[in-house]
Short mmCIF file of C-alpha atoms in Angstrom, two decimals:
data_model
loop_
_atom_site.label_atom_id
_atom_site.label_comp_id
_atom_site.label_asym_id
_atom_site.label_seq_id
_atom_site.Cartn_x
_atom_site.Cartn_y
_atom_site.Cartn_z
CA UNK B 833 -20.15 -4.17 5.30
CA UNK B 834 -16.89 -2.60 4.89
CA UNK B 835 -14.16 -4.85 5.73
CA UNK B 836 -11.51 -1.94 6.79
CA UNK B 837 -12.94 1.93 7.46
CA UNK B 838 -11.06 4.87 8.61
CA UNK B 839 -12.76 7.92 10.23
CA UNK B 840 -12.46 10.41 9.56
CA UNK B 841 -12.23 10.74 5.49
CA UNK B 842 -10.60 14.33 5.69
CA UNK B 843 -9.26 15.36 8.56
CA UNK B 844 -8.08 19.48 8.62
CA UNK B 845 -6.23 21.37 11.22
CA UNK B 846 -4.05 23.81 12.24
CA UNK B 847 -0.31 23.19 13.44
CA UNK B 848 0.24 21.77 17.07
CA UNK B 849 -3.19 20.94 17.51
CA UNK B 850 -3.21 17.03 18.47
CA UNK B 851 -5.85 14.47 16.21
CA UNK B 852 -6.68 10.82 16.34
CA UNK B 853 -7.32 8.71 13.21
CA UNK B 854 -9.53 5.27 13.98
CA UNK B 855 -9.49 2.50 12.16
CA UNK B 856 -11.51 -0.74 12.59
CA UNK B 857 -11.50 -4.04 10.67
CA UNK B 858 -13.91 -6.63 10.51
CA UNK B 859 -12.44 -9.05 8.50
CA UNK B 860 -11.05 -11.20 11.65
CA UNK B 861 -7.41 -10.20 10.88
CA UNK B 862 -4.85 -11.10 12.71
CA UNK B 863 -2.23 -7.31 11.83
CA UNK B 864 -3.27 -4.15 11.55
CA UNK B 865 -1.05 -1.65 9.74
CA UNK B 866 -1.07 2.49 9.12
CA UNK B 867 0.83 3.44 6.10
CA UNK B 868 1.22 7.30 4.88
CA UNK B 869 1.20 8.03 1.27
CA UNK B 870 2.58 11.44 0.61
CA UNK B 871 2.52 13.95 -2.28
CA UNK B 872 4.47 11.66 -4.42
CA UNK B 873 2.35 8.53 -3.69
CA UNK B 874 4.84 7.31 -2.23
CA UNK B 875 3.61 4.47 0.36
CA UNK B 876 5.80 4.19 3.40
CA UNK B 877 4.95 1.70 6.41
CA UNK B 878 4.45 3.69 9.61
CA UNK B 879 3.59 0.61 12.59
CA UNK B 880 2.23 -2.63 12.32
CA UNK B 881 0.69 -5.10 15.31
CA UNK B 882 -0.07 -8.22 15.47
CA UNK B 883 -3.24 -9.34 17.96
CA UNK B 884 -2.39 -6.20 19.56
CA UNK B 885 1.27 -6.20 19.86
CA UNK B 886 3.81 -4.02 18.09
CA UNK B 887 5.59 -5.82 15.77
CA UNK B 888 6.85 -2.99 13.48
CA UNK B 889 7.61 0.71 14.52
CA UNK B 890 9.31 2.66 11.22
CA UNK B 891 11.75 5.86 11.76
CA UNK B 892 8.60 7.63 13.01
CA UNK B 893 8.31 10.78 14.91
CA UNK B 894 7.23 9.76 18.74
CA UNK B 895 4.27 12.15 18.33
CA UNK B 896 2.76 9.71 16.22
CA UNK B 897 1.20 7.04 18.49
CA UNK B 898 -0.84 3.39 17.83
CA UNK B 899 -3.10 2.23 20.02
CA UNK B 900 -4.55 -1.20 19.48
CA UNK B 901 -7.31 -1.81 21.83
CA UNK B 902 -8.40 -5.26 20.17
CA UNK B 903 -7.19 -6.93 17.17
CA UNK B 904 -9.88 -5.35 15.20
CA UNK B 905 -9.01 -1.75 15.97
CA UNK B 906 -5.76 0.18 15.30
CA UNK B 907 -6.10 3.89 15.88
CA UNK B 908 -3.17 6.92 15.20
CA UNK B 909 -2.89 9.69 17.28
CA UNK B 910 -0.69 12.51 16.09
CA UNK B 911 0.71 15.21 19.12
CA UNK B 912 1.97 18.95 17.73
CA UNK B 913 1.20 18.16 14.57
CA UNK B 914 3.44 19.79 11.76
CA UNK B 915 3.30 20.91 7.99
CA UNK B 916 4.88 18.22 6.58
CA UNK B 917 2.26 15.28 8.32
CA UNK B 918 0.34 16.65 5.37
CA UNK B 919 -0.63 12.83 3.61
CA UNK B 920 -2.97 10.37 2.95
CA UNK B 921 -2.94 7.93 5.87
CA UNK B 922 -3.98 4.47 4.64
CA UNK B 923 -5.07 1.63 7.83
CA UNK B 924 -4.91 -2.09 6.30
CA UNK B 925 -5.10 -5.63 7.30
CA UNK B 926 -3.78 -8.77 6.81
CA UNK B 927 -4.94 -12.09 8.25
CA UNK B 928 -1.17 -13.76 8.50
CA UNK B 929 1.96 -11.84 10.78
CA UNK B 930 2.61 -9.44 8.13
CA UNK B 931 3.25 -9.79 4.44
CA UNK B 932 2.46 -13.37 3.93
CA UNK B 933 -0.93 -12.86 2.90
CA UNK B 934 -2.25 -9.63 0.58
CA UNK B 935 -2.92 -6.39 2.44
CA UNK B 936 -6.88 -5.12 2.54
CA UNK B 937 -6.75 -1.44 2.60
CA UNK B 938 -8.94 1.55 4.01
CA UNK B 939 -10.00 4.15 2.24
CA UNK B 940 -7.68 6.62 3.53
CA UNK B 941 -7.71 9.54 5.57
CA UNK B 942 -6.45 13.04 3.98
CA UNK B 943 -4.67 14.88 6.78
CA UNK B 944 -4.02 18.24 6.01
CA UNK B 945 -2.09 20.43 8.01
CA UNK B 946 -2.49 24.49 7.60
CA UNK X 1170 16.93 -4.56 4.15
CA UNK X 1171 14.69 -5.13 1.37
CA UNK X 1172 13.69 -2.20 -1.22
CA UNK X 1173 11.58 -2.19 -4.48
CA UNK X 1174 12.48 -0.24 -7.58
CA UNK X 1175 9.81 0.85 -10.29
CA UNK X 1176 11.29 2.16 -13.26
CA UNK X 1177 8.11 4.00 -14.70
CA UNK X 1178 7.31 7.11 -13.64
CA UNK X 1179 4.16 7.74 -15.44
CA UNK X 1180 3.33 5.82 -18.68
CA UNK X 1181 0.96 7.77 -20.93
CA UNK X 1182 -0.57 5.50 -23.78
CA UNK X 1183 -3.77 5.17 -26.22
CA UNK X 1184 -6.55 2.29 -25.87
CA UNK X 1185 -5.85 -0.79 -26.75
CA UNK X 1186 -2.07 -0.35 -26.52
CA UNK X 1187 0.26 -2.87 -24.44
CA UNK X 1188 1.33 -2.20 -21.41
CA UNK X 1189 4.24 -3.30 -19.41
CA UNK X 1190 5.30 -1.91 -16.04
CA UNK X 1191 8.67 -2.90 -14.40
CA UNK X 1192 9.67 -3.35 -10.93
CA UNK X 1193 12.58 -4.88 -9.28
CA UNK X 1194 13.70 -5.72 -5.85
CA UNK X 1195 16.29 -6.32 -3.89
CA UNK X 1196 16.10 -9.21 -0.98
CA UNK X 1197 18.17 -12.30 -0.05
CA UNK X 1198 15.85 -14.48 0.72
CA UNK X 1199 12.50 -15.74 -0.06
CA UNK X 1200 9.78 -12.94 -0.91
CA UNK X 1201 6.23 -12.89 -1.35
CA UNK X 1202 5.36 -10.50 -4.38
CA UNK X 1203 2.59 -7.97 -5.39
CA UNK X 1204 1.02 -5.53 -7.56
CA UNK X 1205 -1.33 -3.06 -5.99
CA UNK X 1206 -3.49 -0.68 -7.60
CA UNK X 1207 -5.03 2.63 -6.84
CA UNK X 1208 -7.96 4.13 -8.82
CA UNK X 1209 -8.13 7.70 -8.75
CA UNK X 1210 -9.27 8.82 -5.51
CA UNK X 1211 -9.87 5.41 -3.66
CA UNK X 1212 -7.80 2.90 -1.64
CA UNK X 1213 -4.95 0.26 -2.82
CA UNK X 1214 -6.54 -3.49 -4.28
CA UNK X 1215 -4.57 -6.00 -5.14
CA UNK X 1216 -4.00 -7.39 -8.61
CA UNK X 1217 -2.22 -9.90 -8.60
CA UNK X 1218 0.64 -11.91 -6.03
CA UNK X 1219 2.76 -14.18 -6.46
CA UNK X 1220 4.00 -16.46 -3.53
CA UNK X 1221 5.09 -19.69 -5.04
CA UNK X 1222 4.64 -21.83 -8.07
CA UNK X 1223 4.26 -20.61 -11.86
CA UNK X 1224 5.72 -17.68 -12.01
CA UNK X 1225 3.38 -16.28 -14.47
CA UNK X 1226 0.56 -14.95 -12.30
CA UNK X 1227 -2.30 -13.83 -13.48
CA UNK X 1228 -4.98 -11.02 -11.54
CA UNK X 1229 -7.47 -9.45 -12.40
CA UNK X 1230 -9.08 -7.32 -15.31
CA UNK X 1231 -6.62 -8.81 -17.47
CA UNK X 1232 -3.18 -8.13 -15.65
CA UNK X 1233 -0.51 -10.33 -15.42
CA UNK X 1234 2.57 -10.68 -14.09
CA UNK X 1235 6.05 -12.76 -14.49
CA UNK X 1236 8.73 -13.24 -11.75
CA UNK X 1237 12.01 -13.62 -13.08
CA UNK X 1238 13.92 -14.87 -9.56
CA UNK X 1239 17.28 -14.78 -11.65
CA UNK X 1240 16.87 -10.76 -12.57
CA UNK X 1241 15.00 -9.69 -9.00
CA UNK X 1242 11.90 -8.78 -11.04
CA UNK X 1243 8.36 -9.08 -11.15
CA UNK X 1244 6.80 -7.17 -14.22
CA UNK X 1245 3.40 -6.79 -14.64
CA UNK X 1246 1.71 -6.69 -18.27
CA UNK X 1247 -1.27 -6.57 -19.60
CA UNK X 1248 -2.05 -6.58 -23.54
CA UNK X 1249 -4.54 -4.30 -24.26
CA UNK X 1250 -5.48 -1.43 -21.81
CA UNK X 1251 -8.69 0.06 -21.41
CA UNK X 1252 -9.74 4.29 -20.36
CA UNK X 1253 -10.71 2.53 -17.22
CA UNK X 1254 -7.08 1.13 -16.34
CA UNK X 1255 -5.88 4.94 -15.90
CA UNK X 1256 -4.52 4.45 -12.30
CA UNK X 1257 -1.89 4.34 -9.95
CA UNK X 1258 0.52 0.74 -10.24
CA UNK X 1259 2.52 -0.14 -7.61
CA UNK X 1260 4.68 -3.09 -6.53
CA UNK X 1261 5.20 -4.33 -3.16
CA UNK X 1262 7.47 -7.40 -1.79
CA UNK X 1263 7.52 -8.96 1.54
CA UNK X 1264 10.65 -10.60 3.08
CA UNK X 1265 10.86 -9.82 6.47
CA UNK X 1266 7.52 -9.94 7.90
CA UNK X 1267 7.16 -6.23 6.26
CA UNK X 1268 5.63 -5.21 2.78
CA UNK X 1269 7.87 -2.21 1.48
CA UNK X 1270 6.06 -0.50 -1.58
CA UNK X 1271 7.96 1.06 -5.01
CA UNK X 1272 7.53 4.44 -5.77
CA UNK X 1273 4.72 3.87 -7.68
CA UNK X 1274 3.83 4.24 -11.43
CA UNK X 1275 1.30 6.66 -12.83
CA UNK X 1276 -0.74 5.17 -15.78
CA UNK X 1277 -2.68 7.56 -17.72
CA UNK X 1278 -4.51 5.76 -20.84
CA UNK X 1279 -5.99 7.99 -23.82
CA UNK X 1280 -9.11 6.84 -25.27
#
């Protein structure tokens, strides 16, 4: 009964190859977020939607690309991909437009790039 | 443009020590507030938020937290830490539809 999960857990691959990472809530959440946490742990926001909209779209390389099929899936798919997309990508969801209510998180997906 | 400033790096300390973790932000307007933690090797849970109200909020396993609206700041305590609180701390504020996240703090507690 796991309210968000990411597949895969580690994800390894070799530069310019293209990979998705899915994401599915079950929580009845209204947003859907991907954050990437990088060496540093730092936590940046990456896109966010709202009942399947964009609502958010950080300074993000266009090789990185949401797809929101329902409100309870948000997946990432990542074109040429590149040393430094190297990170921890975390999916979350909230049940409110974003940031009015606490974030649930996935467990992460460790993307490492070779 | 909101951003969130944690002024701990990484906090070592022994059992049963206090521990206080600060984090400020910068926002005009209203903001919802949080502290987020990450266990070794698993995903962010919340601690504690503060949205209105007291603004001495208490979470779980003992944290705490006080929002000073005067100083920007939302510092999160707790008395006396436990092995088990070794983690990563971070603070997060919403103003703008968007939670933005500090750099993080490492905690590392000596038993």
């Amino acid at each position: 009964d796991t309210a968000v999960s990411q597949t895969p857990k580690y994800l390894v691959t070799q530069m310019g190859n293209d990979k998705s990472i899915k994401c599915e809530q079950n929580l009845g959440h209204d947003t859907m977020y991907w954050y990437k946490q990088d060496s540093k742990k730092f936590l940046k926001i990456m896109f966010s939607y709202n009942n399947k909209e964009l609502i958010i779209n950080e300074t993000v390389p266009n090789r990185f690309s949401p797809k929101s099929p329902d409100k309870a899936h948000l997946n990432l798919h990542i074109n040429s991909l590149e040393l430094g997309d190297s990170a921890v990508y975390f999916c979350a969801s909230s049940p409110g437009r974003g940031g009015d209510s606490p974030l649930h998180f996935g467990n992460g997906t460790r993307l490492t790039v070779t | 443009a909101q951003s969130v400033s944690q002024h701990n790096h990484h906090v070592i300390l022994s059992e049963a020590a206090s521990l206080e973790l600060g984090c400020n932000y910068s926002y005009g307007g209203t903001v919802n507030l949080f502290w987020y933690v990450q266990y070794p090797g698993q995903h962010l849970q919340l601690l504690l938020k503060y949205f209105s109200g007291d603004p001495l909020v208490k979470g779980i396993k003992g944290f705490e937290a006080e929002f000073i609206k005067s100083k920007f700041s939302f510092n999160l305590r707790k008395p006396s830490v436990q092995w088990s609180d070794t983690a990563e701390y971070f603070c997060a504020v919403n103003g703008d539809y968007k939670l933005s996240f500090g750099a993080g703090t490492t905690v590392t507690v000596r038993a």
